[in-house]
Short mmCIF file of C-alpha atoms and ligand atoms in Angstrom, two decimals:
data_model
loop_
_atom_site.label_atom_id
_atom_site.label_comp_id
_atom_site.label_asym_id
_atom_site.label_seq_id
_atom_site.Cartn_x
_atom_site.Cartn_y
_atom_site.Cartn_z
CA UNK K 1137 -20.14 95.68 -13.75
CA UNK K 1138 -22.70 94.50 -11.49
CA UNK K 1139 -22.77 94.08 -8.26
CA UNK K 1140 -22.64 90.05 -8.57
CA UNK K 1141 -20.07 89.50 -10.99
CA UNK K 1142 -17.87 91.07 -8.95
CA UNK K 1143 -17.63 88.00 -6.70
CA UNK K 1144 -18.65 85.41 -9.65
CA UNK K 1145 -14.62 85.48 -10.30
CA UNK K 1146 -13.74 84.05 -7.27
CA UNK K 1147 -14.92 81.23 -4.49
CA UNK K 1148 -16.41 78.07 -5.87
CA UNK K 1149 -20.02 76.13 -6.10
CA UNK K 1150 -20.69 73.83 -4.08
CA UNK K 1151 -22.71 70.73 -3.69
CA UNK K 1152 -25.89 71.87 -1.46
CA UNK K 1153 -26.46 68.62 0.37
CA UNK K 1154 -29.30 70.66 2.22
CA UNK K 1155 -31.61 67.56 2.83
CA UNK K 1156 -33.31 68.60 6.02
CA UNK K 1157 -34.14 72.40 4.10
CA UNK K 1158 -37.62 71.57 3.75
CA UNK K 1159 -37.99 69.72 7.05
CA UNK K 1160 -39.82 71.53 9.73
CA UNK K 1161 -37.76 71.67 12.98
CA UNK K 1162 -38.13 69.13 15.73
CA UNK K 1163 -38.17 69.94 19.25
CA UNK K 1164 -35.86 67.62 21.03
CA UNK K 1165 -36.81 66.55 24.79
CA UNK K 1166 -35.35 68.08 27.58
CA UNK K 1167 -32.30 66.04 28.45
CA UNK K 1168 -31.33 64.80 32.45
CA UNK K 1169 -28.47 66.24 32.41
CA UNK K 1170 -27.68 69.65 30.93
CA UNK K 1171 -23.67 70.81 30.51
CA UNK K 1172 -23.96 74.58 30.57
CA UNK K 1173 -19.84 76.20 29.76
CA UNK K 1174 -19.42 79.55 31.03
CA UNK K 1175 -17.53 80.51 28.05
CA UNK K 1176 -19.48 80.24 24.50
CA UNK K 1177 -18.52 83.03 23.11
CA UNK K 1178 -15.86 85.09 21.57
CA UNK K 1179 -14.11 86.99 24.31
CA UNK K 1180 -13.73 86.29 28.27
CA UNK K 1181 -15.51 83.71 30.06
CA UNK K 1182 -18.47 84.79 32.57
CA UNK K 1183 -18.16 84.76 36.22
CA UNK K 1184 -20.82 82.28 37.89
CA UNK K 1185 -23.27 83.82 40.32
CA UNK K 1186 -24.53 79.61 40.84
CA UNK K 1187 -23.00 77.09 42.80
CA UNK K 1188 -23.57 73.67 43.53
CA UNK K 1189 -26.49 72.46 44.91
CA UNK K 1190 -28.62 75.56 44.45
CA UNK K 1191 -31.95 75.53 42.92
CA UNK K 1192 -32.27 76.81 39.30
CA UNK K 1193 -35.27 78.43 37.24
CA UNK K 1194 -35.89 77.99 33.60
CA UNK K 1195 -33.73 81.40 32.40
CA UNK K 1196 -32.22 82.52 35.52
CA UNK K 1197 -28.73 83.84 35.24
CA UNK K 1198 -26.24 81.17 35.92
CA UNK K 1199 -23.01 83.26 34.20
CA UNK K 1200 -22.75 87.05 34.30
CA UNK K 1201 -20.07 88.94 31.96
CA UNK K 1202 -17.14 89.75 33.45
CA UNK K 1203 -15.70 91.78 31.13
CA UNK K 1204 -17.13 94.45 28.07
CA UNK K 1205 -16.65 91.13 25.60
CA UNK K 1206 -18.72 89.03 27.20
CA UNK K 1207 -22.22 87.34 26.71
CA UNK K 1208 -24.32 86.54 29.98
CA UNK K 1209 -25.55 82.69 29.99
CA UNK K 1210 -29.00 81.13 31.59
CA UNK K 1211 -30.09 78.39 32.60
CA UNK K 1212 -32.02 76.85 29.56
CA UNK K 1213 -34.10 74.44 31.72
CA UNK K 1214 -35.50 74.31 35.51
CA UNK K 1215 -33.09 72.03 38.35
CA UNK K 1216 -30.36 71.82 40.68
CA UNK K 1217 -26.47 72.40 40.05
CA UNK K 1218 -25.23 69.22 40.78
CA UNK K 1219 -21.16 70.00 39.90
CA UNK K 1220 -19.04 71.87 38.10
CA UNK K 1221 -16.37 70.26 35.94
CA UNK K 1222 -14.54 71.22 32.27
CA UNK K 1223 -15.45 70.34 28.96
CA UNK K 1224 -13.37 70.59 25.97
CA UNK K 1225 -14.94 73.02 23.23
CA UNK K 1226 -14.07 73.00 19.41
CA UNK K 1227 -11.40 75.96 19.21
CA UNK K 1228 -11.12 76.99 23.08
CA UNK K 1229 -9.22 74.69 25.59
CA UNK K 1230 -10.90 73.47 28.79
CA UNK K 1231 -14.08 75.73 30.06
CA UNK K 1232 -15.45 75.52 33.44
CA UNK K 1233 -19.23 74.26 32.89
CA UNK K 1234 -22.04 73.93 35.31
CA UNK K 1235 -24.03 70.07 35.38
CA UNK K 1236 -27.77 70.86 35.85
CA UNK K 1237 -29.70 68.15 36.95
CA UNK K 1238 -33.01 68.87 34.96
CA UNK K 1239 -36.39 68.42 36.95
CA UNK K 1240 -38.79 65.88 35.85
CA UNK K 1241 -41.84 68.30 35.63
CA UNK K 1242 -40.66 72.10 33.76
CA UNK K 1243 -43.25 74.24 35.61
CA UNK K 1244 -44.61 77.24 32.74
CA UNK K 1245 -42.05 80.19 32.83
CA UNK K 1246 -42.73 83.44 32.36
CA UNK K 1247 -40.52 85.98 31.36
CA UNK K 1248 -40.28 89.68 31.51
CA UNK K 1249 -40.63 91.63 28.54
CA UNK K 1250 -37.74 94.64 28.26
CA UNK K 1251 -39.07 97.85 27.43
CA UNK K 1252 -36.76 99.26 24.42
CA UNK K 1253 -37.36 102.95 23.91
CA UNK K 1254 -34.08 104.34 22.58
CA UNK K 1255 -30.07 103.15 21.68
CA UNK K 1256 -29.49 102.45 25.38
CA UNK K 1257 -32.39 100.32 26.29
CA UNK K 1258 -31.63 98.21 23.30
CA UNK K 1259 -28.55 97.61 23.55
CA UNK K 1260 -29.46 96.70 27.31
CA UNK K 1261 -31.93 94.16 25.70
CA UNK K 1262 -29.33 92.40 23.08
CA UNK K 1263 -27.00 92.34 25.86
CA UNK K 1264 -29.34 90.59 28.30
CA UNK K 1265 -30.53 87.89 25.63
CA UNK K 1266 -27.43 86.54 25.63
CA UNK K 1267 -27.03 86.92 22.03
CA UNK K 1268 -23.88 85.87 19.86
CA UNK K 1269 -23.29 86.27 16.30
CA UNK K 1270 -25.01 82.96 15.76
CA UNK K 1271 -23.84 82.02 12.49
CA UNK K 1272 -20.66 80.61 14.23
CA UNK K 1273 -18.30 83.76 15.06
CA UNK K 1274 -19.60 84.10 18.24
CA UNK K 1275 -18.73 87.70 18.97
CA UNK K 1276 -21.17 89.26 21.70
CA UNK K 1277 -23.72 91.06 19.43
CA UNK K 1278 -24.10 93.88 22.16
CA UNK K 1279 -20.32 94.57 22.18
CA UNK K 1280 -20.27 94.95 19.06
CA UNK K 1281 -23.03 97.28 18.47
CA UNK K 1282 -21.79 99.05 21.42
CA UNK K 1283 -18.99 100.29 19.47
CA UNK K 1284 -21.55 102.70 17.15
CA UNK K 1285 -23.14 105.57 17.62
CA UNK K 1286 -26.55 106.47 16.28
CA UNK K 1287 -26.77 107.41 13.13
CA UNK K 1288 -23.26 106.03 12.24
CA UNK K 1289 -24.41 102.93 10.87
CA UNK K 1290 -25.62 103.48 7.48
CA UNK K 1291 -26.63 100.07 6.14
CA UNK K 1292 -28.12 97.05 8.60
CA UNK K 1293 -26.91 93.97 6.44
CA UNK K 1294 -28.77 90.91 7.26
CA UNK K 1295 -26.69 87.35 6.64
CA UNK K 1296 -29.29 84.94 5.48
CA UNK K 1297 -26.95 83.68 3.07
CA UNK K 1298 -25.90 79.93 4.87
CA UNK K 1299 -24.01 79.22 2.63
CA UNK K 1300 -21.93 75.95 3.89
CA UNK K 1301 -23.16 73.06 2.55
CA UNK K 1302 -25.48 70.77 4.58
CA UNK K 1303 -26.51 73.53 7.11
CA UNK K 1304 -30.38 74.98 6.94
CA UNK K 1305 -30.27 76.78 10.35
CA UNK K 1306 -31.32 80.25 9.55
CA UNK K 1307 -33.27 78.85 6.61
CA UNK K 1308 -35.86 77.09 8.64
CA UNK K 1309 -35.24 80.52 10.72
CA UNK K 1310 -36.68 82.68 8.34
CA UNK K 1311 -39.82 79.95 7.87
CA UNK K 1312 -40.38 79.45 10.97
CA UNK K 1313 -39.60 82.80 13.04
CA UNK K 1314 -40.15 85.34 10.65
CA UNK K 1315 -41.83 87.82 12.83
CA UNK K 1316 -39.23 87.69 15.61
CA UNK K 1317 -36.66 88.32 12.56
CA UNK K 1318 -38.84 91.29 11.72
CA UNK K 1319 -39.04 92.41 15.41
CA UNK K 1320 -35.55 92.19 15.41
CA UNK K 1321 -34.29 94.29 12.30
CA UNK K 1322 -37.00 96.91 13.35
CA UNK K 1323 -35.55 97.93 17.05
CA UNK K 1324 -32.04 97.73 15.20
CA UNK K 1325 -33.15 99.79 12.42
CA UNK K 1326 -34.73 102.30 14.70
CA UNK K 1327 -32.60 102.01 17.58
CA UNK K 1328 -29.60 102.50 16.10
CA UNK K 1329 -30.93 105.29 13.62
CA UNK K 1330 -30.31 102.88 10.34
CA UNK K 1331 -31.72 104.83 7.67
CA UNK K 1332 -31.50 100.90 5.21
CA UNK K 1333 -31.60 97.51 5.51
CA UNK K 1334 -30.85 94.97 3.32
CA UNK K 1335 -31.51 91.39 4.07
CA UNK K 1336 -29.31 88.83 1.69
CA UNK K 1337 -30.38 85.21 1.39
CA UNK K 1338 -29.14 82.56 -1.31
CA UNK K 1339 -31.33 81.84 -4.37
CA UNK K 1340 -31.69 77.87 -2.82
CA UNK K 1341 -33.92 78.82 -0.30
CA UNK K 1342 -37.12 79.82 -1.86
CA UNK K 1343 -39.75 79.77 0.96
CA UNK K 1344 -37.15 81.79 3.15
CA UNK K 1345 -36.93 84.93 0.52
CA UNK K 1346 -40.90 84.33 0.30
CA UNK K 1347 -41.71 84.90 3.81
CA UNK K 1348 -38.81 87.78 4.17
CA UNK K 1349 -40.41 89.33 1.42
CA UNK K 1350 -43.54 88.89 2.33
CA UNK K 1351 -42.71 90.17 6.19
CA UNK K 1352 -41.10 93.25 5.03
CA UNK K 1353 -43.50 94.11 2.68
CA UNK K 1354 -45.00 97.38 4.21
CA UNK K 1355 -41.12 98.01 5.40
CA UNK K 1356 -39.82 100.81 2.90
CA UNK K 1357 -36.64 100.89 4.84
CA UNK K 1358 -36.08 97.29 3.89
CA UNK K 1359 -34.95 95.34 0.81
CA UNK K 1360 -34.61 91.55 -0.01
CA UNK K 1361 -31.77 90.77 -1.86
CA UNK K 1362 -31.29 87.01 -3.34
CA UNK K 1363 -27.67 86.01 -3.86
CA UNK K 1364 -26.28 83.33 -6.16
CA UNK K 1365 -25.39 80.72 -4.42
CA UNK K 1366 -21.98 80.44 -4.30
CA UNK K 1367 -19.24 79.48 -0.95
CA UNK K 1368 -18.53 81.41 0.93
CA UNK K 1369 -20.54 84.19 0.34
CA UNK K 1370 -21.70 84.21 3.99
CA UNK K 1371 -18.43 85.80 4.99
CA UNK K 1372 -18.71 89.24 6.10
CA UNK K 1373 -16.16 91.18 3.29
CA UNK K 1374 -17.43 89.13 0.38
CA UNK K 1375 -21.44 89.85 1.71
CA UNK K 1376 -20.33 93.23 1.56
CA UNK K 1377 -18.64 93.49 -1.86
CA UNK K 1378 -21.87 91.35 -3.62
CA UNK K 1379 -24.39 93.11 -1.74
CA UNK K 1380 -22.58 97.03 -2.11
CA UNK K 1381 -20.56 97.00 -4.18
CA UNK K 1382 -17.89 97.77 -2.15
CA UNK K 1383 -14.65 96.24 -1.53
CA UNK K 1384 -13.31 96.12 2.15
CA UNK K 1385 -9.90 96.52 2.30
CA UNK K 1386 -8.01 93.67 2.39
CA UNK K 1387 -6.51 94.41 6.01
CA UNK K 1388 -9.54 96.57 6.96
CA UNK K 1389 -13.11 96.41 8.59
CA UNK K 1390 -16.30 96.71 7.32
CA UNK K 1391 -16.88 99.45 9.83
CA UNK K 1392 -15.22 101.66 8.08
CA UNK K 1393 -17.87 101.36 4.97
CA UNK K 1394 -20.54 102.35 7.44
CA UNK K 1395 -21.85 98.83 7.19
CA UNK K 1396 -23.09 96.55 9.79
CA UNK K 1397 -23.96 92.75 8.85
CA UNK K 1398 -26.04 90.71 11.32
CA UNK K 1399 -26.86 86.79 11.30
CA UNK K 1400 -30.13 86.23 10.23
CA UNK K 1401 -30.73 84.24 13.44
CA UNK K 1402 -28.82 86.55 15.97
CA UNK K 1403 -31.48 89.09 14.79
CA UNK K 1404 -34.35 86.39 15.50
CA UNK K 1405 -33.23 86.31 18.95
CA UNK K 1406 -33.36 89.97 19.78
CA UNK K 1407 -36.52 90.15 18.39
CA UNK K 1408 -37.90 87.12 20.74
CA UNK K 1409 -36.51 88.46 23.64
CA UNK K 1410 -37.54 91.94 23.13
CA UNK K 1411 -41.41 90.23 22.69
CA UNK K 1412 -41.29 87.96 25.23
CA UNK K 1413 -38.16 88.76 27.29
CA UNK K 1414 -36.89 85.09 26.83
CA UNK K 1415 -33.14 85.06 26.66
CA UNK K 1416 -31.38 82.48 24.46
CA UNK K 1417 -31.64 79.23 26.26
CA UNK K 1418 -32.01 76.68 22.54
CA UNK K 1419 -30.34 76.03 19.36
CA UNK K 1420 -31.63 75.52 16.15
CA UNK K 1421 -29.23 72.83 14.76
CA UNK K 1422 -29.26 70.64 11.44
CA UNK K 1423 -28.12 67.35 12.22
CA UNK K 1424 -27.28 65.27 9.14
CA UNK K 1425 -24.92 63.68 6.88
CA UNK K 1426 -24.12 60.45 5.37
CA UNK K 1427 -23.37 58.39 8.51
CA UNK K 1428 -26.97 59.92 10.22
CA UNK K 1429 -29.74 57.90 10.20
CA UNK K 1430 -32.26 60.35 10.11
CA UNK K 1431 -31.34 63.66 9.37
CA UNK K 1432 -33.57 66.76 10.38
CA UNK K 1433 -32.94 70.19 11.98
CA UNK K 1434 -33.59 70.06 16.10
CA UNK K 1435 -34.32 72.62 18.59
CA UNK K 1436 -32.39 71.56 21.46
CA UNK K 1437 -31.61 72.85 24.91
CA UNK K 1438 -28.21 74.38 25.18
CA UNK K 1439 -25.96 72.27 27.41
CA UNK K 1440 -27.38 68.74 25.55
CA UNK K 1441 -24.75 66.33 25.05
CA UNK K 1442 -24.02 65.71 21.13
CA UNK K 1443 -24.46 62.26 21.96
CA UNK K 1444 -27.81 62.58 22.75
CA UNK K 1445 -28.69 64.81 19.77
CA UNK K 1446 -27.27 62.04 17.63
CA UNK K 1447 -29.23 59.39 19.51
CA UNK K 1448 -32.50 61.37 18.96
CA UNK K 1449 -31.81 61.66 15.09
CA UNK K 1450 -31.50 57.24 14.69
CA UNK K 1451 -28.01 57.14 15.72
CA UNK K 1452 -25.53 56.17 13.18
CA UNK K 1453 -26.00 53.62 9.78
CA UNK K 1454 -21.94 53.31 9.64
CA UNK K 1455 -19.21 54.93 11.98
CA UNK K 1456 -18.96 58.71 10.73
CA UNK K 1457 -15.14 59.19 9.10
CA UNK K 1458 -15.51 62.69 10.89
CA UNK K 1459 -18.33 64.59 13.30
CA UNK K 1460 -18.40 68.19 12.35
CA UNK K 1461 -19.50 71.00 14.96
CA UNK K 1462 -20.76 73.61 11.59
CA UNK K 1463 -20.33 73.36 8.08
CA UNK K 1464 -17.74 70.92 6.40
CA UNK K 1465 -15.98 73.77 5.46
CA UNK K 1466 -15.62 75.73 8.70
CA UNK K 1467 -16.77 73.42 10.94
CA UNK K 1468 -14.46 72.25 13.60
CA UNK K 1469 -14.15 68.03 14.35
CA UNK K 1470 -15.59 66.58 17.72
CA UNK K 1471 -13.36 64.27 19.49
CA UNK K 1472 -15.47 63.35 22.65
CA UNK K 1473 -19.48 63.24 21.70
CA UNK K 1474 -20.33 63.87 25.62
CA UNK K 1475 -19.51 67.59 24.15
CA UNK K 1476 -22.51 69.94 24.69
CA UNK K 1477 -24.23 71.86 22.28
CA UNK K 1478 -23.29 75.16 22.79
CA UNK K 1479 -24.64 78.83 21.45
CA UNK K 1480 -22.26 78.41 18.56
CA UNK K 1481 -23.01 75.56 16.80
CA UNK K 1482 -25.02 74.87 14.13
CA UNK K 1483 -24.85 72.03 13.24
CA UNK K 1484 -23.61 68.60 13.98
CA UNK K 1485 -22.65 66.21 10.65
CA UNK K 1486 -21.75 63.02 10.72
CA UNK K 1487 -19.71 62.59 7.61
CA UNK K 1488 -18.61 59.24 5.64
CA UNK K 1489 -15.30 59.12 4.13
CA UNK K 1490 -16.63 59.62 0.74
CA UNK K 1491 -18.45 62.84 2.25
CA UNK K 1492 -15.00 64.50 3.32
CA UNK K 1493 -13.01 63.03 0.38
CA UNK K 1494 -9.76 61.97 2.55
CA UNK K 1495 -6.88 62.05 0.13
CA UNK K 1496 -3.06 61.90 0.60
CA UNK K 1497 -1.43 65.46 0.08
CA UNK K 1498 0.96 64.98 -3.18
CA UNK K 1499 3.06 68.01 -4.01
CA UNK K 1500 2.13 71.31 -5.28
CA UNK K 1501 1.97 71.88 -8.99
CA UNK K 1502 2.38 75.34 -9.19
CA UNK K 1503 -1.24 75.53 -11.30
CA UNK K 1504 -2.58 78.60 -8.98
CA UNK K 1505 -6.31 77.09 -8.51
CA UNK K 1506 -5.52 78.18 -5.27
CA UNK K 1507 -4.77 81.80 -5.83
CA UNK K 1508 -7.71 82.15 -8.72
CA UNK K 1509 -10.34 80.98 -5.91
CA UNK K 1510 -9.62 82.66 -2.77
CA UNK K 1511 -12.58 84.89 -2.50
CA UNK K 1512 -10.13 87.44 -0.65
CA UNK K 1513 -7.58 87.71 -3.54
CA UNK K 1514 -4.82 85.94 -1.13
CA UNK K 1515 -2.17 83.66 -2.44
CA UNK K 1516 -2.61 80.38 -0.01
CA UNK K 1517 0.11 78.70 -1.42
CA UNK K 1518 2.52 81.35 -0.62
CA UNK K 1519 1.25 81.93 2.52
CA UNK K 1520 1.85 78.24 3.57
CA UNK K 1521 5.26 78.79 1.98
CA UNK K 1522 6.38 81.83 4.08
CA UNK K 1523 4.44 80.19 6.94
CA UNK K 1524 6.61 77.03 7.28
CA UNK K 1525 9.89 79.94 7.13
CA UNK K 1526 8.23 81.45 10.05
CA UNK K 1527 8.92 84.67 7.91
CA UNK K 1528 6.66 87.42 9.29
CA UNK K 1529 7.54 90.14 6.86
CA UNK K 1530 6.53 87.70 3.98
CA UNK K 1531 3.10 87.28 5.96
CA UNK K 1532 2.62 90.57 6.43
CA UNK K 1533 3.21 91.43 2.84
CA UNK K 1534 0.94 88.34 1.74
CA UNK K 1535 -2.07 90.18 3.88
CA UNK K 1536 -1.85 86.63 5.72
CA UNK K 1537 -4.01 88.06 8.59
CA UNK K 1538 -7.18 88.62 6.30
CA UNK K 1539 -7.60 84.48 6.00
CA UNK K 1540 -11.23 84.07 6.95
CA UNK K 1541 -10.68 80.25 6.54
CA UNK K 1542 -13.03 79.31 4.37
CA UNK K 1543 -11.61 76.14 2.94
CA UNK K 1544 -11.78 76.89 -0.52
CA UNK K 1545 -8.27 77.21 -1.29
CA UNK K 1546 -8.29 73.14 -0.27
CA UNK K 1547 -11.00 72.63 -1.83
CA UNK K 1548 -10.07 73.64 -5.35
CA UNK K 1549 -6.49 72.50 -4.67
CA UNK K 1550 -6.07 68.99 -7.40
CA UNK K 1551 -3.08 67.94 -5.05
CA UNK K 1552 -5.57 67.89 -2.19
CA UNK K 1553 -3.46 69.99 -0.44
CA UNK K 1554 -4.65 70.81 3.16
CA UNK K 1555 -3.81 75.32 2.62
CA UNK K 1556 -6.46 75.82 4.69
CA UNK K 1557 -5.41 74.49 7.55
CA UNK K 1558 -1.78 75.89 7.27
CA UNK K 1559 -3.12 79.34 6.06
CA UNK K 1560 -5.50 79.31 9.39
CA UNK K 1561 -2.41 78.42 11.48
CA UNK K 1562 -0.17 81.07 9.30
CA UNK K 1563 -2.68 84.01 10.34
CA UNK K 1564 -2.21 82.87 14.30
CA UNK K 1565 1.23 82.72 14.12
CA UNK K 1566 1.63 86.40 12.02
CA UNK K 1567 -0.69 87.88 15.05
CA UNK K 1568 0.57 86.15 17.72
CA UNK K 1569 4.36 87.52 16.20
CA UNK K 1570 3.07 91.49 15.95
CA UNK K 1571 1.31 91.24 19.45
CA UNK K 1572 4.62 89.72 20.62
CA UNK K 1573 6.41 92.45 18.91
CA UNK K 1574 4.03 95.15 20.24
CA UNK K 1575 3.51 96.05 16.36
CA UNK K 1576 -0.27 95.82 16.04
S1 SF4 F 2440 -8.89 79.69 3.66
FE1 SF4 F 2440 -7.95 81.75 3.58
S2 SF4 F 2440 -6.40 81.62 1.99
FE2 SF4 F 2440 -7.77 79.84 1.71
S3 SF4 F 2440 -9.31 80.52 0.24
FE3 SF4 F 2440 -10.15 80.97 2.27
S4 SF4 F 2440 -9.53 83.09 2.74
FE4 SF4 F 2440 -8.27 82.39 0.99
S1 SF4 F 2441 -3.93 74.79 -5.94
FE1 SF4 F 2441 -2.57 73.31 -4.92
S2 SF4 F 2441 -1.25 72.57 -6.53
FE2 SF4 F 2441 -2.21 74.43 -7.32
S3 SF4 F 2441 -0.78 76.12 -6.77
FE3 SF4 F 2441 -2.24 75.96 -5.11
S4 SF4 F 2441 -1.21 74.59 -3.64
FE4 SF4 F 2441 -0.17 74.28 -5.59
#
């Protein structure tokens, strides 16, 4: 069997709706007002080393981790710290964020460049870019490097695969910064003493696999390899089994295969700063959907107000059913648009009704779309089933901590059941319970 058809069984095609793909990014002006949080990223929230009224730089330090999971943040634009105050972020209550006043006239920064000579001094440099995993997890990239040795990583794999419908972030990423990209995977690669690489991208993006190809060309070490495109092939475990071969086991890591995979864009960012020593102080972000006037990807400061984004793209034809933070898939909704645009997102999509296809749930008739489509072999309806018994052994033996919540089990589901949702909250609940129970 190849490896391909191993996955063809399972997950689902979607509709592209990649409109802006093609469209060169836009660089959005500086805002007035920037709203930096001190937490946007996986793990603790940094400590400030600013205060209010103090002078800022364009990159200085304005959060410093404060713990081994951290990510440090900068200031993406030169001003004053006018306050401190809370914003709400998709999936983390209130975090403490700084207000920077912006100044009128951004004097030309320059930026130090890191020297990277072995393991040590690169993870050094992907720790002080401030670099996430970008395509939404938001796990500190230098933590989790950290955790290898050299020589114990014995595959780089490179997620180009955006798969989520709408978003053309690391697509336009791969067009338009391909030599930070190949900056990037090179220091890994020989940093980290990766004898392979392997960077997967999704047949729909033609110009992206042209320009990795052509990048990579004189890179033996390297190999392009063009997916299918299928959802959600971007997740970590199912990358692995289409690109290897290999399964990972259901309640297991990827570590354990010897396999590291890498956002596209994360990898683009490491390579920047390690040429130019600029930290991560923009976002790349596709704004579209039904309800946008005029969709196009952005580069925007972090700390912009989604409002403003929106504003800058036309503003609205009709009021948007829903505003997505990501994909439409695993995207989370915004309730207040004075939200900033942090390190995590995307993409913001404003979606019509007809885009999200609201439906009343009806009951389930036992046809086991469901079960056929979940690309990790779960059973969603059970696990919604032994989720509303709060029955923890049931959830354990349903694996119901592997849900990567995709959607898909929704998706396919012809009583428009909402699994996902209850198969997301299932998995906290199951972890929360073993933690509780000192069991894990
Ligand atoms: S959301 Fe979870 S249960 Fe549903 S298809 Fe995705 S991985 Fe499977
Ligand atoms: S797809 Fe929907 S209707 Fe079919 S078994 Fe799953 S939950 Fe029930």
């Amino acid at each position: 069997m190849s490896r391909i058809r191993l996955f063809q069984k399972r997950g689902v095609a979607l509709p592209h709706h990649k409109v802006t793909a093609k469209l060169q990014t836009v660089k959005m002006p500086l805002s007035k007002k920037l709203y930096i949080p001190l937490q946007q990223h996986t793990g603790a929230p940094c400590e400030p080393v600013v205060q209010k009224k103090d002078e800022v730089e364009k990159g200085q330090l304005l959060g410093k981790m404060s713990a081994a999971v951290c990510a440090p943040i900068y200031s993406p634009a030169s001003g004053k710290v006018t306050g401190v105050t809370t914003v709400d972020l998709p999936g983390k209550f209130q975090v403490e964020t700084l207000v920077i006043k912006t100044a009128e006239e951004q004097p030309e920064q320059t930026f130090s460049q890191p020297q990277v000579i072995d393991r040590e001094s690169y993870l050094k440099a992907v720790e002080d870019s401030g670099v996430v995993g970008l395509g939404g997890a938001g796990f500190p990239t230098a933590a989790k490097l950290g955790r290898k040795k050299a020589g114990e990583i014995k595959l780089l794999l490179v997620n180009g695969a955006e798969c989520e419908p709408y978003i053309a972030t690391d697509d336009r990423t791969m067009i338009e910064e391909d030599e930070y990209i190949r900056a990037g995977v090179l220091a890994t690669l020989d940093s980290m003493q990766i004898p392979r690489g392997v960077i997967a991208i999704e047949k729909n993006k033609p110009e992206a696999i042209m320009r990795m190809k052509q990048i990579f060309r004189d890179e033996p070490r390297m190999e392009v390899f063009v997916l299918p495109a299928k959802y959600p092939q971007g997740g970590k475990k199912i990358l692995i089994q289409v690109v290897c071969g290999d399964e990972v086991p259901t309640s297991g890591s990827s570590s354990s295969l010897g396999v590291m995979v890498m956002n596209v864009t994360s990898l683009s960012v490491i390579g920047k700063y390690i040429e130019t020593g600029e930290p991560l102080l923009t976002k790349r972000l596709t704004v579209a959907g039904g309800a946008l006037k005029n969709p196009q990807n952005v580069e925007v400061a972090i700390g912009t107000p989604v409002e403003e984004v929106i504003e800058f793209c036309g503003g609205f034809t009709e009021t948007p059913k829903k505003i997505v933070a990501g994909g439409p898939m695993m995207g989370h909704a915004i309730a207040d648009l004075s939200m900033p645009v942090t390190k995590q997102i995307n993409a913001i999509l404003c979606l019509t009704a007809e885009e999200i296809q609201d439906s009343l749930e009806e009951p389930c008739i036992r046809c086991g779309k469901c079960i056929d489509a979940c690309p990790l072999g779960l059973s969603p309806v059970e696990i919604v089933e032994a989720y509303d018994d709060r029955d923890v052994d049931a959830l354990a033996a349903l694996y119901a901590e592997s849900c990567m919540n995709c959607g898909v089990c929704s998706f396919v589901c012809p009583a428009k059941r909402r699994l996902s949702t209850k198969t997301s909250q299932a998995r906290k609940f199951y972890l929360s319970e073993v933690r509780k129970n000192g069991t894990k």
